[in-house]
C-alpha positions as MATLAB code, in Angstrom:
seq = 'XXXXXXXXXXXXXXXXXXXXXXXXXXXXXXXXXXXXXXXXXXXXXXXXXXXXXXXXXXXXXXXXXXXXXXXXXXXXXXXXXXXXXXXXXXXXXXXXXXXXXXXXXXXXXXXXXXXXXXXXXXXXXXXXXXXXXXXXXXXXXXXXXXXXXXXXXXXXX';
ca = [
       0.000    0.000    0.000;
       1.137    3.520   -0.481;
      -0.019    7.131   -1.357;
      -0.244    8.068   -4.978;
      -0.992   11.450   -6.655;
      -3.812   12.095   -8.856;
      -4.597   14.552  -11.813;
      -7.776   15.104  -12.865;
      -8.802   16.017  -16.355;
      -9.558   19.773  -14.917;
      -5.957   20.208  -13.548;
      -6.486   19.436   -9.800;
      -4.743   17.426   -8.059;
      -5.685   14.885   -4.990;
      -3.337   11.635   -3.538;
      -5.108    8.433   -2.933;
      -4.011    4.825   -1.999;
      -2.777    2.090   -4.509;
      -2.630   -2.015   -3.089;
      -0.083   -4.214   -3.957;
      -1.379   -4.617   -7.965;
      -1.641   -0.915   -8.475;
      -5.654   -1.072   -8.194;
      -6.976    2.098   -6.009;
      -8.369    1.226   -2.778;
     -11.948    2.295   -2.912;
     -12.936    2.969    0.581;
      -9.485    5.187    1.056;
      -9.889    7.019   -2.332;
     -13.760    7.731   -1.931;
     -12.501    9.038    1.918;
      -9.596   11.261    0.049;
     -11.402   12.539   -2.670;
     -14.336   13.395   -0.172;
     -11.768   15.692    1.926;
      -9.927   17.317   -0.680;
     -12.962   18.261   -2.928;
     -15.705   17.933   -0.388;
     -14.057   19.429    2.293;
     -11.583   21.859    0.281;
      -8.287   20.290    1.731;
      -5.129   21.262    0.563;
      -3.828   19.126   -1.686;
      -0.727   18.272    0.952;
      -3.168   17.187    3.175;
      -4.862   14.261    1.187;
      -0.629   13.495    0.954;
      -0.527   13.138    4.354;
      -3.656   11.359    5.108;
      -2.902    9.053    2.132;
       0.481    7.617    3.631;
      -1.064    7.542    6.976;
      -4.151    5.306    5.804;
      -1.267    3.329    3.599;
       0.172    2.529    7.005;
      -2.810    1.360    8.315;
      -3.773   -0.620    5.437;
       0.049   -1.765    4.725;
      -0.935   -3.360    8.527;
      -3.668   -4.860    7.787;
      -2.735   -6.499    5.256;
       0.598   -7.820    6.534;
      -1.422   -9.021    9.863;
      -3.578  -10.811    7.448;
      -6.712   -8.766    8.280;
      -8.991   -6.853    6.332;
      -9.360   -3.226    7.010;
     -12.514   -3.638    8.927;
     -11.016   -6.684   11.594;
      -8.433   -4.165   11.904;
     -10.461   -1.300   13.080;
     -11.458   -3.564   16.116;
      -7.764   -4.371   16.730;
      -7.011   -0.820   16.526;
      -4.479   -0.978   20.077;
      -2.772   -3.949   17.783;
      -2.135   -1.259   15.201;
      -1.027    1.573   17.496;
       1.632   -0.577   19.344;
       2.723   -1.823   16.011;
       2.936    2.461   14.539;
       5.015    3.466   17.816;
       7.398    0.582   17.362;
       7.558   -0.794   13.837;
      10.360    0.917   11.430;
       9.730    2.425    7.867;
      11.811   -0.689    6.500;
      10.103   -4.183    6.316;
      12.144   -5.087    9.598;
      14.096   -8.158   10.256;
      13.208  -11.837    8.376;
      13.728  -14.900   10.795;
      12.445  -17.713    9.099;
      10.330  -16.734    6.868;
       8.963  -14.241    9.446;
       9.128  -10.217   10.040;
      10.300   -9.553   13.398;
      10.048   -5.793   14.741;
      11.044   -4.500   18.133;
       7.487   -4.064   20.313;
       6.997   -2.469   23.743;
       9.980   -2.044   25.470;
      12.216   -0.751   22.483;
      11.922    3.075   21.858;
       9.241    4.448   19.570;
      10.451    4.916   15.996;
       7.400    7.299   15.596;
       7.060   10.625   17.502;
       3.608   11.266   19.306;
       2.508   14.178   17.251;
       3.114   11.617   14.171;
       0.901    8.536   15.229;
      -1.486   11.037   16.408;
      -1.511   12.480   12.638;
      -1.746    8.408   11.777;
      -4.891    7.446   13.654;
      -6.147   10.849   13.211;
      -6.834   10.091    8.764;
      -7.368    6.582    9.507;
     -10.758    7.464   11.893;
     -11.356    9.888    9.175;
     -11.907    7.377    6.495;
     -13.547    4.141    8.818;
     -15.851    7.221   10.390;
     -16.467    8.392    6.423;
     -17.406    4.645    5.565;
     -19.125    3.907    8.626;
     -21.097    7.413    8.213;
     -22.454    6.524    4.597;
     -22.734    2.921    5.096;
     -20.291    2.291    2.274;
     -19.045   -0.713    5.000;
     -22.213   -1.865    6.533;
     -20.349   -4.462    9.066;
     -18.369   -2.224   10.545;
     -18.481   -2.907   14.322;
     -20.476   -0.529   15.998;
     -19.101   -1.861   19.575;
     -16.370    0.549   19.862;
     -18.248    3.855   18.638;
     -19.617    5.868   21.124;
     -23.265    6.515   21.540;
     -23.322    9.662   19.995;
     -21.440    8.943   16.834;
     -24.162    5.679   16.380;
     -27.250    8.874   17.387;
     -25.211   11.302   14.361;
     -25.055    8.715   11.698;
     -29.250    8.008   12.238;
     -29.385   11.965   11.929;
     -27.795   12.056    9.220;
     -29.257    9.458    7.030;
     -32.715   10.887    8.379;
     -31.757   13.866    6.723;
     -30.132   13.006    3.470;
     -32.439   10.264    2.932;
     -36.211   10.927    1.097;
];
């Protein structure tokens, strides 16, 4: 997974998220284009919200979950931000090894806060318009399950 900029026929410009095989991740672009267009973010901001849901994602996938188990392991995925380096990390057998609790952070605070702060963007986004009905609604407070019945109320006929 990483961040890739887009061009649009008009000239503007937005970054989304590409897997493995190139193909743009739906959920992350429809969150991204959303923000920048929707929203009127700056360009550099759908950058940095693209590599930070291309982290999460990256996760995921090398965890072997898809993006929605991963929202409900979402401690999993802030132990492995703090500690897990940029590179790929050591191979023992066939096996990635990265330092966990204990070793120092290889991510500053303000940076895994900028991290989970896109990726609750986008799952809130889906979640919001339904675009992933079985996301778990365990973890989300009361009043974010109350907003997304007001707003359907409202957009809906």
């Amino acid at each position: 997974m990483r961040g890739f900029p887009v061009m649009l026929p008009s000239g503007q410009r937005y970054w989304t998220v590409l897997d493995e095989d190139l193909q743009v991740v739906g959920v992350a672009d429809e969150f991204l284009r959303h923000l920048r267009f929707g929203r009127d973010a700056a360009e550099s901001t759908t950058k940095a919200y693209a590599h930070s849901v291309a982290l999460f994602l990256r996760w995921c996938a090398r965890t072997g979950r898809s993006w929605q188990s991963g929202v409900e392991q979402f401690a999993l995925f802030m132990t492995w931000l703090a500690h897990a380096p940029s590179t790929d990390g050591s191979t023992v057998g066939g096996v990635v090894v990265v330092a966990g609790p204990g070793a120092g952070a290889v991510r500053c605070p303000s940076r895994i806060n900028g991290v989970l702060t896109a990726v609750r963007g986008m799952v809130v986004r889906a979640w919001s318009f339904s675009m992933e009905p079985h996301l778990p609604t365990s973890g989300i407070p009361m009043r974010m399950r109350r907003y997304k019945a007001s707003w359907e109320s409202r957009i809906c006929p």
